[in-house]
C-alpha positions in Angstrom: 78.0 -73.3 4.3 81.5 -72.8 2.7 82.5 -76.4 3.4 79.3 -77.9 2.1 79.4 -79.5 -1.3 76.3 -81.1 -2.9 75.2 -82.5 -6.2 71.4 -82.9 -6.0 69.3 -83.3 -9.1 65.6 -83.6 -8.7 62.9 -84.3 -11.3 59.5 -83.0 -10.3 56.2 -84.0 -11.8 52.9 -82.3 -10.8 49.4 -82.1 -12.4 46.6 -79.6 -12.9 43.8 -80.2 -10.4 41.7 -83.1 -11.6 44.2 -83.2 -14.5 42.1 -80.7 -16.4 43.7 -80.1 -19.8 43.9 -76.3 -19.5 47.5 -75.4 -20.0 47.4 -74.0 -23.5 50.3 -73.6 -26.0 49.7 -69.9 -26.4 50.7 -69.2 -22.8 52.8 -72.3 -21.7 56.0 -70.4 -22.6 55.1 -67.6 -20.1 54.2 -70.2 -17.5 57.5 -72.0 -18.0 59.5 -68.7 -17.8 57.6 -67.7 -14.6 58.4 -71.0 -12.9 62.0 -70.7 -14.0 62.1 -67.4 -12.3 60.7 -68.9 -9.0 63.3 -71.7 -9.2 66.2 -69.4 -9.8 65.0 -66.8 -7.3 65.2 -69.5 -4.6 68.8 -70.4 -5.5 68.3 -73.5 -7.6 69.5 -74.3 -11.1 66.9 -75.0 -13.8 67.9 -77.9 -16.0 64.7 -78.5 -17.9 61.0 -77.6 -17.9 58.2 -78.7 -20.1 54.5 -79.3 -19.8 51.5 -81.0 -21.4 48.0 -79.5 -21.1 47.4 -81.4 -17.8 50.8 -81.7 -16.1 54.3 -80.3 -15.8 57.8 -81.7 -15.5 60.6 -79.7 -13.8 64.2 -80.8 -13.5 66.6 -78.8 -11.2 69.9 -78.7 -9.5 68.6 -78.4 -5.9 70.2 -75.9 -3.5 70.1 -77.7 -0.1 69.3 -74.4 1.7 65.6 -75.0 0.9 63.6 -78.1 1.3 61.8 -79.8 -1.6 58.4 -79.2 0.0 59.1 -75.5 0.5 60.2 -75.1 -3.1 57.1 -77.0 -4.4 54.8 -74.9 -2.2 56.3 -71.8 -3.8 56.4 -73.1 -7.4 52.9 -74.4 -7.4 51.4 -71.6 -5.3 53.1 -68.7 -7.1 52.5 -70.1 -10.6 48.8 -70.8 -9.9 48.5 -67.2 -8.7 50.3 -66.0 -11.9 47.9 -68.0 -14.1 44.9 -66.7 -12.3 46.1 -63.1 -12.3 46.9 -63.2 -16.0 43.4 -64.8 -16.7 44.8 -67.7 -18.8 42.0 -70.0 -17.8 38.2 -69.7 -17.9 37.9 -70.9 -14.3 40.2 -70.5 -11.3 43.3 -72.5 -11.8 44.7 -74.9 -9.2 47.5 -77.5 -9.2 46.5 -80.9 -7.8 47.7 -81.7 -4.3 51.0 -83.5 -4.1 53.8 -84.0 -6.6 56.5 -86.5 -7.5 60.1 -85.7 -6.7 62.8 -88.1 -8.0 66.5 -87.9 -7.5 69.0 -88.5 -10.3 72.7 -88.8 -10.6 74.9 -86.5 -12.7 75.3 -89.2 -15.3 71.5 -89.2 -15.8 71.2 -85.5 -16.5 71.2 -85.7 -20.3 68.6 -88.5 -20.4 66.2 -86.7 -18.0 66.6 -83.4 -19.9 65.8 -85.1 -23.2 62.9 -87.0 -21.7 61.4 -83.8 -20.4 62.0 -81.8 -23.5 60.3 -84.5 -25.7 57.1 -84.8 -23.7 54.8 -84.1 -26.6 56.2 -86.9 -28.6 56.3 -89.2 -25.6 52.6 -88.5 -24.8 51.6 -89.3 -28.4 52.1 -93.0 -27.3 51.4 -92.9 -23.6 48.9 -91.4 -21.2 50.1 -89.3 -18.2 48.8 -92.0 -15.8 50.9 -94.7 -17.6 53.9 -92.4 -17.6 53.6 -91.5 -13.9 53.1 -95.2 -12.9 56.2 -96.1 -14.9 58.2 -93.4 -13.2 57.1 -94.6 -9.8 58.0 -98.2 -10.7 61.4 -97.1 -12.2 62.4 -95.4 -9.0 60.9 -98.3 -6.9 58.5 -95.9 -5.1 55.8 -97.6 -3.0 52.5 -96.0 -3.7 48.8 -96.4 -3.0 46.5 -96.2 -6.0 44.1 -93.9 -4.1 46.8 -91.2 -4.0 47.7 -91.3 -7.7 46.6 -88.2 -9.6 42.9 -88.1 -10.3 41.4 -88.8 -13.7 41.7 -86.4 -16.6 38.9 -83.9 -17.1 38.8 -82.1 -20.5 37.4 -78.6 -20.6 
C-alpha cells in the first residue's frame, strides 16, 4: 500500500454491559494502558482514551488495513478478558453489544481529545445517555431507541 494515503480519525464510544458502574479508578489506568496496547499492536495511533465507571471513549488515527468492526471486536474482547483475568470486578465483566464510531476531520482533533480527556467534568452535568444521544444527533446518525445502550445498573 505504498501509494495509499489516508487521514482517518475515529471516536469510539462503548459501554459496560447494562451500563454497570464497575470501572473503578484504582484500575482504570491499567485498563486504558491495556486498550492502548491493543490499538497500537493493530497499527493504529491512539489520540485519546478515557472512561467513566460505565463507559469508555477512545479516539484513534485508523489504519485502513483493519476494519472498524475487527478492531472493536479485539479491543472489547481482549480488554474484557484482561479485566476478568485480573479479577478487577466481583462478577464476570462484559462490554455491552455494539459501539458508536464517529469520524472526525484533522481540524477537529484537539476538540475531540479535550472532550474525551474532560469526561469526568462533563458527566458532572450530563448523563451518559444524554451525552450519547447528543453525539448521535451531532453526527446526524439515524437510530432506533430500542438499540440505545441499556439503562444504568449500579453495583
